[in-house]
C-alpha positions as a Markdown table, in Angstrom:
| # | Residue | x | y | z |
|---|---|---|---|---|
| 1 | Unk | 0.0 | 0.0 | 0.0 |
| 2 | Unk | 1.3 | 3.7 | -0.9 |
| 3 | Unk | 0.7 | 7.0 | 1.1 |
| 4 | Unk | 1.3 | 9.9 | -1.1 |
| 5 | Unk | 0.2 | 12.4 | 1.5 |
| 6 | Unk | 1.8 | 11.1 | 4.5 |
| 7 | Unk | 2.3 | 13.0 | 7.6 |
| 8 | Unk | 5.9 | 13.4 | 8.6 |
| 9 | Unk | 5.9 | 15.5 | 12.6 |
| 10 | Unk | 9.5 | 17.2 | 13.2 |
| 11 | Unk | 9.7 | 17.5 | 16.6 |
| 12 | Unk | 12.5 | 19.7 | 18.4 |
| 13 | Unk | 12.1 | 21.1 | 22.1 |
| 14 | Unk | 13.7 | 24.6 | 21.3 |
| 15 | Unk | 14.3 | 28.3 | 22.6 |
| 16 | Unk | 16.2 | 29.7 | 20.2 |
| 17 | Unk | 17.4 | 29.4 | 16.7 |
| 18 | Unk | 20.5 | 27.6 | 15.8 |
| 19 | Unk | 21.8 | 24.9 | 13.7 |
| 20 | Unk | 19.2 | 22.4 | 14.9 |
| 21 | Unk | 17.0 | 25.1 | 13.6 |
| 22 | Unk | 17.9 | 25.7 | 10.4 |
| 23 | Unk | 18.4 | 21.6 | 9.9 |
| 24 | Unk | 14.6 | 21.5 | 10.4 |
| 25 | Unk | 13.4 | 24.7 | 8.3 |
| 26 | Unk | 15.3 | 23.1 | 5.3 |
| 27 | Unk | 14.1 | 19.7 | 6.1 |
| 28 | Unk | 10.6 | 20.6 | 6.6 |
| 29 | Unk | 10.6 | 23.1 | 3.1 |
| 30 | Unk | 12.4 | 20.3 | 1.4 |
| 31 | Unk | 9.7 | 17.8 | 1.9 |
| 32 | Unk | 6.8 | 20.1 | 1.2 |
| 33 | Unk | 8.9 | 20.5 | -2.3 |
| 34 | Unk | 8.5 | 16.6 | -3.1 |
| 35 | Unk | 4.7 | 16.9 | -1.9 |
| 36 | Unk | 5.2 | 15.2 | 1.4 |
| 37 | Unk | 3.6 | 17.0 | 4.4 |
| 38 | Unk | 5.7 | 17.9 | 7.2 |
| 39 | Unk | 4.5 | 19.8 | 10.3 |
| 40 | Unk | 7.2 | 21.3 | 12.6 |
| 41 | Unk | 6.2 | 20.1 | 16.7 |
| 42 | Unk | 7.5 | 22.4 | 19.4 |
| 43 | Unk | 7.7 | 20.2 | 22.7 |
| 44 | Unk | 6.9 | 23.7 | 24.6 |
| 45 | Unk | 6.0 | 27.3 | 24.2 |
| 46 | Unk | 8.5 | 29.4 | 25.7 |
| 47 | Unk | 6.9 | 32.5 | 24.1 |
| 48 | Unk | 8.1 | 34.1 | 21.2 |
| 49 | Unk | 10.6 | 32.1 | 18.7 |
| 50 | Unk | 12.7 | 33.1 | 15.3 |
| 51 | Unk | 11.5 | 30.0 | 13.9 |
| 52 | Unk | 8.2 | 30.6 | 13.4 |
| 53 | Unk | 8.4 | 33.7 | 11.1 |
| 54 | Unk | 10.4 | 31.5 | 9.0 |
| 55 | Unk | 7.7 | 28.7 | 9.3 |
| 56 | Unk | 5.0 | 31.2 | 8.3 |
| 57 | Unk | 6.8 | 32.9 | 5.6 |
| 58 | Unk | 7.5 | 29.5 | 3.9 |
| 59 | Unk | 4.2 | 28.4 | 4.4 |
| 60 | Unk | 4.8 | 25.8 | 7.1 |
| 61 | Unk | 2.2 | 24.2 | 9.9 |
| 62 | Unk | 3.2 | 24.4 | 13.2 |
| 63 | Unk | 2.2 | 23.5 | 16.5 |
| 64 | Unk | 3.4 | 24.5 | 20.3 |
| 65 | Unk | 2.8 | 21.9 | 22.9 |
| 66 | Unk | 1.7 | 22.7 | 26.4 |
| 67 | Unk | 2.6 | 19.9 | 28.4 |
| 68 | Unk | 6.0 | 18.5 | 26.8 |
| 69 | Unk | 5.6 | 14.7 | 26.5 |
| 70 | Unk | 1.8 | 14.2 | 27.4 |
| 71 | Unk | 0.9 | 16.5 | 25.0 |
| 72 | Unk | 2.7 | 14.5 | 22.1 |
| 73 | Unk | 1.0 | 11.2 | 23.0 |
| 74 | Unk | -2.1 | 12.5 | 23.1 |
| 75 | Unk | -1.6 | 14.6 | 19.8 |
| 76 | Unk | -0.1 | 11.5 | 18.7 |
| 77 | Unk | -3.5 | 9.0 | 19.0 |
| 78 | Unk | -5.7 | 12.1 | 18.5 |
| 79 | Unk | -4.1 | 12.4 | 14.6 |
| 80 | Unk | -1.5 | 9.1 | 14.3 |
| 81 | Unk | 1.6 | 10.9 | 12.1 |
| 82 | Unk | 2.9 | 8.1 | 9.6 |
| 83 | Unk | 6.3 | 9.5 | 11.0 |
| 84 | Unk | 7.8 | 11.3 | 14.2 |
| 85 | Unk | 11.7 | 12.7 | 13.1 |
| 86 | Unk | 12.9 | 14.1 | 17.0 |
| 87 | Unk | 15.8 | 16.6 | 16.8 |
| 88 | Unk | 18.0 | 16.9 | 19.6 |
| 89 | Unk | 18.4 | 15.4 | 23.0 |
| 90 | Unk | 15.0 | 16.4 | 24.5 |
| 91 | Unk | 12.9 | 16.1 | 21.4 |
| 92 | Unk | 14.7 | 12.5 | 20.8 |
| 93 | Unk | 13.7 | 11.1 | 24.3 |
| 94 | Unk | 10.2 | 11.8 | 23.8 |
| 95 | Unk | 10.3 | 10.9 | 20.6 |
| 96 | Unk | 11.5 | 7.2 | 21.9 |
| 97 | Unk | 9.1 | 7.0 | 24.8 |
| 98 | Unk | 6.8 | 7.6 | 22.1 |
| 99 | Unk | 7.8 | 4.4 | 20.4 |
| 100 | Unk | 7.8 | 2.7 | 23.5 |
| 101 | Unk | 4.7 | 3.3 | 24.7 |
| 102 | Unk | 2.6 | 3.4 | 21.4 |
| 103 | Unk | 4.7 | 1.6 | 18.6 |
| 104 | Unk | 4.7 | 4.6 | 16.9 |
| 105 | Unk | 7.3 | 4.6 | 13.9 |
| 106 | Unk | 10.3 | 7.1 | 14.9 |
| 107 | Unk | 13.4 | 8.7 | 13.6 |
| 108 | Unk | 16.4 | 10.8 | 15.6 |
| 109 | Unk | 19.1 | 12.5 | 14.7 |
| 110 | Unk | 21.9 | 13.5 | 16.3 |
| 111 | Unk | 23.0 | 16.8 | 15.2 |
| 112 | Unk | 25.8 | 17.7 | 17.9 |
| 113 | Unk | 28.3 | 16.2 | 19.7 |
| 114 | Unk | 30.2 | 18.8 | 21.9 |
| 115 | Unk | 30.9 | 17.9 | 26.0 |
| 116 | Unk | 28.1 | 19.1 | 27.7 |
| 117 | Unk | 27.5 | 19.4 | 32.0 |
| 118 | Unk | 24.7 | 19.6 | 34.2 |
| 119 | Unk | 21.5 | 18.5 | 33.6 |
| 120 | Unk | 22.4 | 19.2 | 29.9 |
| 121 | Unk | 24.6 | 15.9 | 30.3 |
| 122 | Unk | 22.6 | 14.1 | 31.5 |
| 123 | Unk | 19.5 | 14.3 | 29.2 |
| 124 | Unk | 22.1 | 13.8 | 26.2 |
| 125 | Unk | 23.6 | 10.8 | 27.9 |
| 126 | Unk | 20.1 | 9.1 | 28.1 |
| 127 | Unk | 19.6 | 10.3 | 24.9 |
| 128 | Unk | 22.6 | 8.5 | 23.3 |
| 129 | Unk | 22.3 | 5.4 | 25.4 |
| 130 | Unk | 18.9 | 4.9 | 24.0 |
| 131 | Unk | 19.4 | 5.3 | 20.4 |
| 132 | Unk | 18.2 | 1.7 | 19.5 |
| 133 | Unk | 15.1 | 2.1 | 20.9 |
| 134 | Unk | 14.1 | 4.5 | 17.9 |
| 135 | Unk | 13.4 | 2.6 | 14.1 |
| 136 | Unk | 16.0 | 4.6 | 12.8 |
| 137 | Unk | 18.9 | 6.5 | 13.9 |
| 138 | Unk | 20.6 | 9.4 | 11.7 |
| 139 | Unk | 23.6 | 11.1 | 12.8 |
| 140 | Unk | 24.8 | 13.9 | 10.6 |
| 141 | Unk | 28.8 | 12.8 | 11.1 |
| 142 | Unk | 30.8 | 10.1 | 11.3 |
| 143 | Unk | 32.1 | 11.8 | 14.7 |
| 144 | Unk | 28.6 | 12.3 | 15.8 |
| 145 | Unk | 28.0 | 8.7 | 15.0 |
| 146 | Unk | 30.6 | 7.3 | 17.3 |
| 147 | Unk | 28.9 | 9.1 | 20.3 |
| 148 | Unk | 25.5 | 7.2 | 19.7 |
| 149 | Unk | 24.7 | 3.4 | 21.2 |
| 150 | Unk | 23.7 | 1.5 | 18.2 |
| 151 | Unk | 23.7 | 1.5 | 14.6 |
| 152 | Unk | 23.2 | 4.9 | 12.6 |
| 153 | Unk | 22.8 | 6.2 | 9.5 |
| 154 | Unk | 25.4 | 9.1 | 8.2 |
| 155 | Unk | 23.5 | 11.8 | 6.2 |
| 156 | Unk | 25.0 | 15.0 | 5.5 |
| 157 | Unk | 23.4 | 18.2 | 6.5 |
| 158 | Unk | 22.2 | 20.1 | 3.6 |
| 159 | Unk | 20.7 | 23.6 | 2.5 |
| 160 | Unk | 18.7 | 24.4 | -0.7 |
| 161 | Unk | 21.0 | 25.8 | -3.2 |
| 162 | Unk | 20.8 | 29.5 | -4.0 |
| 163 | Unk | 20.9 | 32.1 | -7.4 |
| 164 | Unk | 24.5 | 32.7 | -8.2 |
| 165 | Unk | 25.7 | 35.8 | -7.0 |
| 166 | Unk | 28.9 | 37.6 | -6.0 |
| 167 | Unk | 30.2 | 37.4 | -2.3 |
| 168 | Unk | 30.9 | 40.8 | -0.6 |
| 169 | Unk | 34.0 | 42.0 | 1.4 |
| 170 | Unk | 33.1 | 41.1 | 5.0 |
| 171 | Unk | 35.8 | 39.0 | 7.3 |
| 172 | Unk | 32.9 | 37.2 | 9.0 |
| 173 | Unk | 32.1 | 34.7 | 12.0 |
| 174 | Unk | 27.9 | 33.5 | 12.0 |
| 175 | Unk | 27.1 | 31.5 | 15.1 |
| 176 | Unk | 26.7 | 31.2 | 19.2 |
| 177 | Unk | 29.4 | 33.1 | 20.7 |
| 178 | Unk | 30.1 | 30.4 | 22.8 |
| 179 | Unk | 33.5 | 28.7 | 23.6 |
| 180 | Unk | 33.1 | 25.4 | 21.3 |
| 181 | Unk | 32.9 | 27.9 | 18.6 |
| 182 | Unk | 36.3 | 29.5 | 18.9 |
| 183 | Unk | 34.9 | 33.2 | 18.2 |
| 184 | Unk | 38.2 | 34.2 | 20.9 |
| 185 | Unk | 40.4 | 33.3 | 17.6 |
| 186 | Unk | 38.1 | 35.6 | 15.5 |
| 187 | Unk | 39.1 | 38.3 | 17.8 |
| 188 | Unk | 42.9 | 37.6 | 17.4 |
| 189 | Unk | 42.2 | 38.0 | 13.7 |
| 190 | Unk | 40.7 | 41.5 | 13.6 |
| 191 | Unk | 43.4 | 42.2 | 16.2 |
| 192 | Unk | 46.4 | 41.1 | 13.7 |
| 193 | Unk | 44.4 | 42.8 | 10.3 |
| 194 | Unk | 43.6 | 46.1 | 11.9 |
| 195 | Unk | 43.0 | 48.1 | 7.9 |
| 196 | Unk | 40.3 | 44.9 | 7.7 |
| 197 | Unk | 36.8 | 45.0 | 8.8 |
| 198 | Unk | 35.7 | 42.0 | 11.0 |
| 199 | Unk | 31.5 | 40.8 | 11.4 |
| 200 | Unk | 30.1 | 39.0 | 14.0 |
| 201 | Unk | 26.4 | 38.2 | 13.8 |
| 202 | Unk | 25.5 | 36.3 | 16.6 |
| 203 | Unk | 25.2 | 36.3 | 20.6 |
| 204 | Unk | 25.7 | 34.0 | 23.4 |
| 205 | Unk | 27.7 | 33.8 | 27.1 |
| 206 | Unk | 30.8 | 35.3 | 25.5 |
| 207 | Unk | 29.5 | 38.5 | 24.1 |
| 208 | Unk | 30.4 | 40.4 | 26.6 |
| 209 | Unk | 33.9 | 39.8 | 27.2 |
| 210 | Unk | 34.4 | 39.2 | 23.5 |
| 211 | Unk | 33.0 | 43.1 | 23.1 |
| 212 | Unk | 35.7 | 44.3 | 25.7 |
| 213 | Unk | 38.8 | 43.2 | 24.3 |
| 214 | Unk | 37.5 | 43.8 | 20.9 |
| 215 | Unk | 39.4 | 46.1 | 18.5 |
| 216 | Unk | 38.0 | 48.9 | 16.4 |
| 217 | Unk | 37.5 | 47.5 | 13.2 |
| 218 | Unk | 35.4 | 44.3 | 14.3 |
| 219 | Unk | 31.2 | 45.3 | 14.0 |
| 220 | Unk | 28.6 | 42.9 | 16.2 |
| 221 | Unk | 25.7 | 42.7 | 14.7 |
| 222 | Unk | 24.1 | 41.1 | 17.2 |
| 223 | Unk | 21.7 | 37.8 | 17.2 |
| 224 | Unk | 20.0 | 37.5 | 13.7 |
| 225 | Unk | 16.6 | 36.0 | 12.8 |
| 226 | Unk | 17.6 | 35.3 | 9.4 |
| 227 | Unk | 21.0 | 35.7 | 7.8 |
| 228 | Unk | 20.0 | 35.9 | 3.6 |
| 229 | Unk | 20.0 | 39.9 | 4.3 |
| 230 | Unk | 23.8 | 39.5 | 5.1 |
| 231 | Unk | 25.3 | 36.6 | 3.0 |
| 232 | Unk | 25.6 | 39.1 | 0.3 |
| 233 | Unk | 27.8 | 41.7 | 1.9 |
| 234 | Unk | 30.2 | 38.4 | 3.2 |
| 235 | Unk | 33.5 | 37.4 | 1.3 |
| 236 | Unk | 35.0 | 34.8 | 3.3 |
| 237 | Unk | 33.6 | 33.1 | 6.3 |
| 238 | Unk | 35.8 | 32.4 | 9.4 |
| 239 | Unk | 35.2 | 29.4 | 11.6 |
| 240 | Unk | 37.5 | 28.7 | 14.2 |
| 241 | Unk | 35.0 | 25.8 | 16.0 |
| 242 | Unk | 36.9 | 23.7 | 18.5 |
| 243 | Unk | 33.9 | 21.0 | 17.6 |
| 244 | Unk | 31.9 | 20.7 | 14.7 |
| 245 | Unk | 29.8 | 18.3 | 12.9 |
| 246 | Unk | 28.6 | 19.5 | 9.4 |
| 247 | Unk | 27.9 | 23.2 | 10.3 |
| 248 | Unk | 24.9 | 24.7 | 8.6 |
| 249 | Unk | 26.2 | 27.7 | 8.6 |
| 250 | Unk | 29.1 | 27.0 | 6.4 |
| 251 | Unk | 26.7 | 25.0 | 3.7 |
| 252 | Unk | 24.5 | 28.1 | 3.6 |
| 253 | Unk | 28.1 | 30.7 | 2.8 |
| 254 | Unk | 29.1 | 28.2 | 0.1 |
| 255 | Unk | 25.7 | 27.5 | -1.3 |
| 256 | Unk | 26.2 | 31.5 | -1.8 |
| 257 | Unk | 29.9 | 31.1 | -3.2 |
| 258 | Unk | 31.2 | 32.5 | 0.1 |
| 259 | Unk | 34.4 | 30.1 | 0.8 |
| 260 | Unk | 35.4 | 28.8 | 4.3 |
| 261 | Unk | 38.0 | 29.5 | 6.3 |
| 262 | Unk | 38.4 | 26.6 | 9.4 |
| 263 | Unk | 39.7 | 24.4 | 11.5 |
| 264 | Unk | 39.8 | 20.9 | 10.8 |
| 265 | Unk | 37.2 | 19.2 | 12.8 |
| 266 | Unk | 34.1 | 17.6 | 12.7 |
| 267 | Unk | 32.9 | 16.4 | 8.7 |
| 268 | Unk | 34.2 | 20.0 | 7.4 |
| 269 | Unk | 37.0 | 18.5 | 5.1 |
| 270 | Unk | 33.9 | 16.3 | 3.3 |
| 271 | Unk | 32.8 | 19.7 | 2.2 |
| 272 | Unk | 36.0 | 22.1 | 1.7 |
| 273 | Unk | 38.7 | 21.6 | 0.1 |
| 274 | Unk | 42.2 | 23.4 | -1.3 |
| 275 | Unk | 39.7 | 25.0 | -4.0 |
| 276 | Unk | 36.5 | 26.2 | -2.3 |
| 277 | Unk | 38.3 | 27.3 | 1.0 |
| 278 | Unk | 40.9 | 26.6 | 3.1 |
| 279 | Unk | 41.4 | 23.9 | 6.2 |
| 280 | Unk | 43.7 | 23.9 | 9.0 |
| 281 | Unk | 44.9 | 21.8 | 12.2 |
| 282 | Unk | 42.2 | 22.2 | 14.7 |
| 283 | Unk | 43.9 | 25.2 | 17.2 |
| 284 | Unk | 46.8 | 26.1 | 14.6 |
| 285 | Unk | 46.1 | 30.1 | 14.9 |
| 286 | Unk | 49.4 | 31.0 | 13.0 |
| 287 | Unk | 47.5 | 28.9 | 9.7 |
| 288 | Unk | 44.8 | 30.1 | 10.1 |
| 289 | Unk | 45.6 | 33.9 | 10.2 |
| 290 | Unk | 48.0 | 32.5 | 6.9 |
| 291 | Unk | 44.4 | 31.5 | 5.3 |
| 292 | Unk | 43.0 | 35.0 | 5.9 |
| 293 | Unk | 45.7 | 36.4 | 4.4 |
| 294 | Unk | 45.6 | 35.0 | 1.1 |
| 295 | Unk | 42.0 | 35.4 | 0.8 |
| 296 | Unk | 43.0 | 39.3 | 1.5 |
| 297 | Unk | 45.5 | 39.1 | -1.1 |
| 298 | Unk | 43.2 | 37.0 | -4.0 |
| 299 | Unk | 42.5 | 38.5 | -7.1 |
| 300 | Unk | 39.2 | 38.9 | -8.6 |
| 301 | Unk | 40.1 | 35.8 | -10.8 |
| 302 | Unk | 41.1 | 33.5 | -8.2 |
| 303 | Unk | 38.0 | 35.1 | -6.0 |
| 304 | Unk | 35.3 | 33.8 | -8.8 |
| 305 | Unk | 37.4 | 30.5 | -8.9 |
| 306 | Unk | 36.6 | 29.9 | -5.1 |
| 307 | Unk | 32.9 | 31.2 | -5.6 |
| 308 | Unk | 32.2 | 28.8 | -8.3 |
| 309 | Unk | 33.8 | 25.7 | -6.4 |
| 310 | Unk | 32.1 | 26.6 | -2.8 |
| 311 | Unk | 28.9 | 26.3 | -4.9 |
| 312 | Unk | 29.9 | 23.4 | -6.6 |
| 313 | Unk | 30.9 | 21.5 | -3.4 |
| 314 | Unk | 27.5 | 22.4 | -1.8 |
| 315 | Unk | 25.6 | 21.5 | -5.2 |
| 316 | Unk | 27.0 | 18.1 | -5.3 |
| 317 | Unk | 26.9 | 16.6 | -2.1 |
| 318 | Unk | 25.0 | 18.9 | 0.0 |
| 319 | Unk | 22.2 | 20.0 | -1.7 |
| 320 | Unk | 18.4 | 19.3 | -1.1 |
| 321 | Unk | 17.7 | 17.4 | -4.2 |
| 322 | Unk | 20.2 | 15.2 | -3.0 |
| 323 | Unk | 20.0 | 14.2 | 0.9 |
| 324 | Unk | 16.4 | 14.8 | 1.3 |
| 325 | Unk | 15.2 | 11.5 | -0.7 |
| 326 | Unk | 18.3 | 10.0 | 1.1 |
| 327 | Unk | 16.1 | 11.0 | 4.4 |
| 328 | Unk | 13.1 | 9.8 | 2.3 |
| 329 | Unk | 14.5 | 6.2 | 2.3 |
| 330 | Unk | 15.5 | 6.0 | 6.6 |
| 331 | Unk | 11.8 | 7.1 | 6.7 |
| 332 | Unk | 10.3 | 4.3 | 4.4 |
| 333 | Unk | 13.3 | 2.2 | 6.4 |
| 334 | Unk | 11.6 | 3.2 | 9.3 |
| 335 | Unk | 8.5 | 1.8 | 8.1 |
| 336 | Unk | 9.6 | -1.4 | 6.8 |
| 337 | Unk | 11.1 | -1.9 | 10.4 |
| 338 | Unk | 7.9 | -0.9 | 12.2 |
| 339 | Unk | 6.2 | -3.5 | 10.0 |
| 340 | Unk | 4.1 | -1.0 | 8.5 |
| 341 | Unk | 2.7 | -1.5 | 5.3 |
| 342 | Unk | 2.6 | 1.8 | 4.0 |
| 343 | Unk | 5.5 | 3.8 | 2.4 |
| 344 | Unk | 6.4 | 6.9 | 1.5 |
| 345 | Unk | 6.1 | 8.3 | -2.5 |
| 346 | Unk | 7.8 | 11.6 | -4.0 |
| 347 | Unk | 5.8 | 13.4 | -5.9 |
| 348 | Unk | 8.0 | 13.3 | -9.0 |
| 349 | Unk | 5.7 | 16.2 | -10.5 |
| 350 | Unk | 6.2 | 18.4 | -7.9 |
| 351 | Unk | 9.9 | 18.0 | -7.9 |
| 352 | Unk | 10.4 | 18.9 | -11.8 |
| 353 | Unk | 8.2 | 21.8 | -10.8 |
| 354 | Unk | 10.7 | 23.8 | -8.1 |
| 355 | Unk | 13.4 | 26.4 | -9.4 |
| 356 | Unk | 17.2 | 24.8 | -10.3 |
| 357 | Unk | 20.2 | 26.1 | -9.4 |
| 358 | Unk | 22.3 | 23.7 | -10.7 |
| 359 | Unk | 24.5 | 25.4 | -12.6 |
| 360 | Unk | 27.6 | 26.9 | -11.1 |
């Protein structure tokens, strides 16, 4: 038996927006593209969240849960998804006591993989402990993977690919100023290239002392919503992450042409290489203010060269008309595994329908 308008529920438990975020916009807007209806589940309301403009502006259902885990269940008999995809430690427990107590067919992924304390800890150690439970797991790197009890399923992160355009001048760092993400060596950067102008758009624990030792020519621009009103006025993005998986963030500069600069860490060198950025030893400052230097010192030829490979990379292996049927097939694995007999169909038609971008 096929389903051609199955339900798929993303669940995340979620404050603010991030990289688990973004996973789940694309994810959600991806499946709606190969006529599949997905619905985004917030375990809780905390009030206002960034998220949900983007939901509404792409056309999106949503929900807000009141009462966390009881909520789902009963949302769960009231309207029986075909699938419920958690994301992140929280969403994935519930998501498994879910399958435990209903047989529900369920999917996790594990997005992240940094050392965590407190309670934190300890919900992402039950988390990973219980991986099994769910039909399928997905863990969006290899490093990520070895972190989760049980078998899982690499799949990349992805983005949709965007109009060609040219990348701007900005030095920039996007993401939580938070001490996994290195922005410290950011600092050092606009520190040693003083004539350069340095961009941070983001916010977290660190922005204050980051502000204070801060030189002149770095701008903050503060915690943004959406970034497409800045990727434009970006020319090389900066990520000096101790830990990484496959950082949206640096899919979304390439699929503009904006090349990486980065650390080595995480599934970063499956997406940049010699040509569409440059990589270096996790913690090896002196390289990586080398990097910035020849990106300073590029010509317009060798400028376009990196813009058209950054693309390139993302368009190949990173896109959304190629991992989203590879998350298509987990869910109709998940399926077969749940001994349900119904599975998942594209909608070819729809697919030949949406814009390309192919071309680079």
């Amino acid at each position: 038996m096929k389903n051609k308008s199955s339900t798929v529920w993303l669940v995340l438990d979620s404050r603010h927006f991030g990289g688990i975020e973004t996973h789940v916009l694309e994810l959600a807007k991806g499946l709606l593209k190969l006529g599949i209806e997905a619905e985004v589940v917030f375990l809780a309301d905390y009030g206002f969240h960034p998220l949900i403009q983007q939901l509404q502006r792409h056309g999106i259902k949503y929900r807000q849960l009141n009462n966390g885990f009881i909520s789902l269940f009963c949302a769960r008999f009231a309207e029986k998804p075909l699938i419920v995809h958690g994301h992140g430690y929280k969403a994935n427990i519930a998501v498994k006591c879910l399958k435990y107590f209903s047989m529900q067919t369920t999917i996790c992924t594990y997005h992240a993989g940094e050392a965590l304390s407190g309670k934190l800890a300890a919900y992402d150690f039950i988390d990973r402990c219980s991986a099994s439970i769910a039909d399928v797991v997905i863990a969006v790197s290899d490093e990520i993977n070895k972190k989760v009890r049980g078998e899982a399923k690499v799949i990349n992160n992805f983005v949709a690919v965007k109009p060609q355009s040219y990348p701007g001048k900005q030095v920039a760092f996007v993401g939580r100023l938070s001490d996994e993400k290195g922005p410290q060596d950011f600092i050092r950067l606009a520190q040693h290239f003083s004539q350069q102008s340095f961009h941070i758009y983001g916010d977290g624990p660190l922005l204050e002392s980051l502000a204070f030792s801060a030189p002149t020519n770095l701008i903050f621009h503060g915690y943004q919503i959406d970034m497409n009103d800045h990727w434009q006025d970006i020319g090389l993005l900066v990520m000096p992450s101790k830990f990484e998986g496959l950082p949206m963030a640096a899919l979304e500069a390439m699929s503009h042409g904006i090349p990486v600069c980065a650390y080595d860490v995480g599934r970063l060198n499956n997406l940049i290489n010699h040509e569409s950025g440059w990589l270096v030893p996790a913690g090896n400052f002196k390289q990586l203010k080398n990097c910035v230097s020849k990106w300073l010192s590029s010509s317009l030829t060798e400028h376009f060269h990196r813009t058209r490979c950054a693309r390139k990379a993302v368009i190949k292996g990173f896109s959304d008309d190629v991992v989203i049927p590879q998350v298509v097939s987990s869910y109709n694995q998940a399926l077969i595994n749940n001994n349900v007999g119904v599975s998942i169909v594209l909608n070819r038609e729809t697919a030949k329908q949406r814009p390309s971008y192919g071309s680079v």
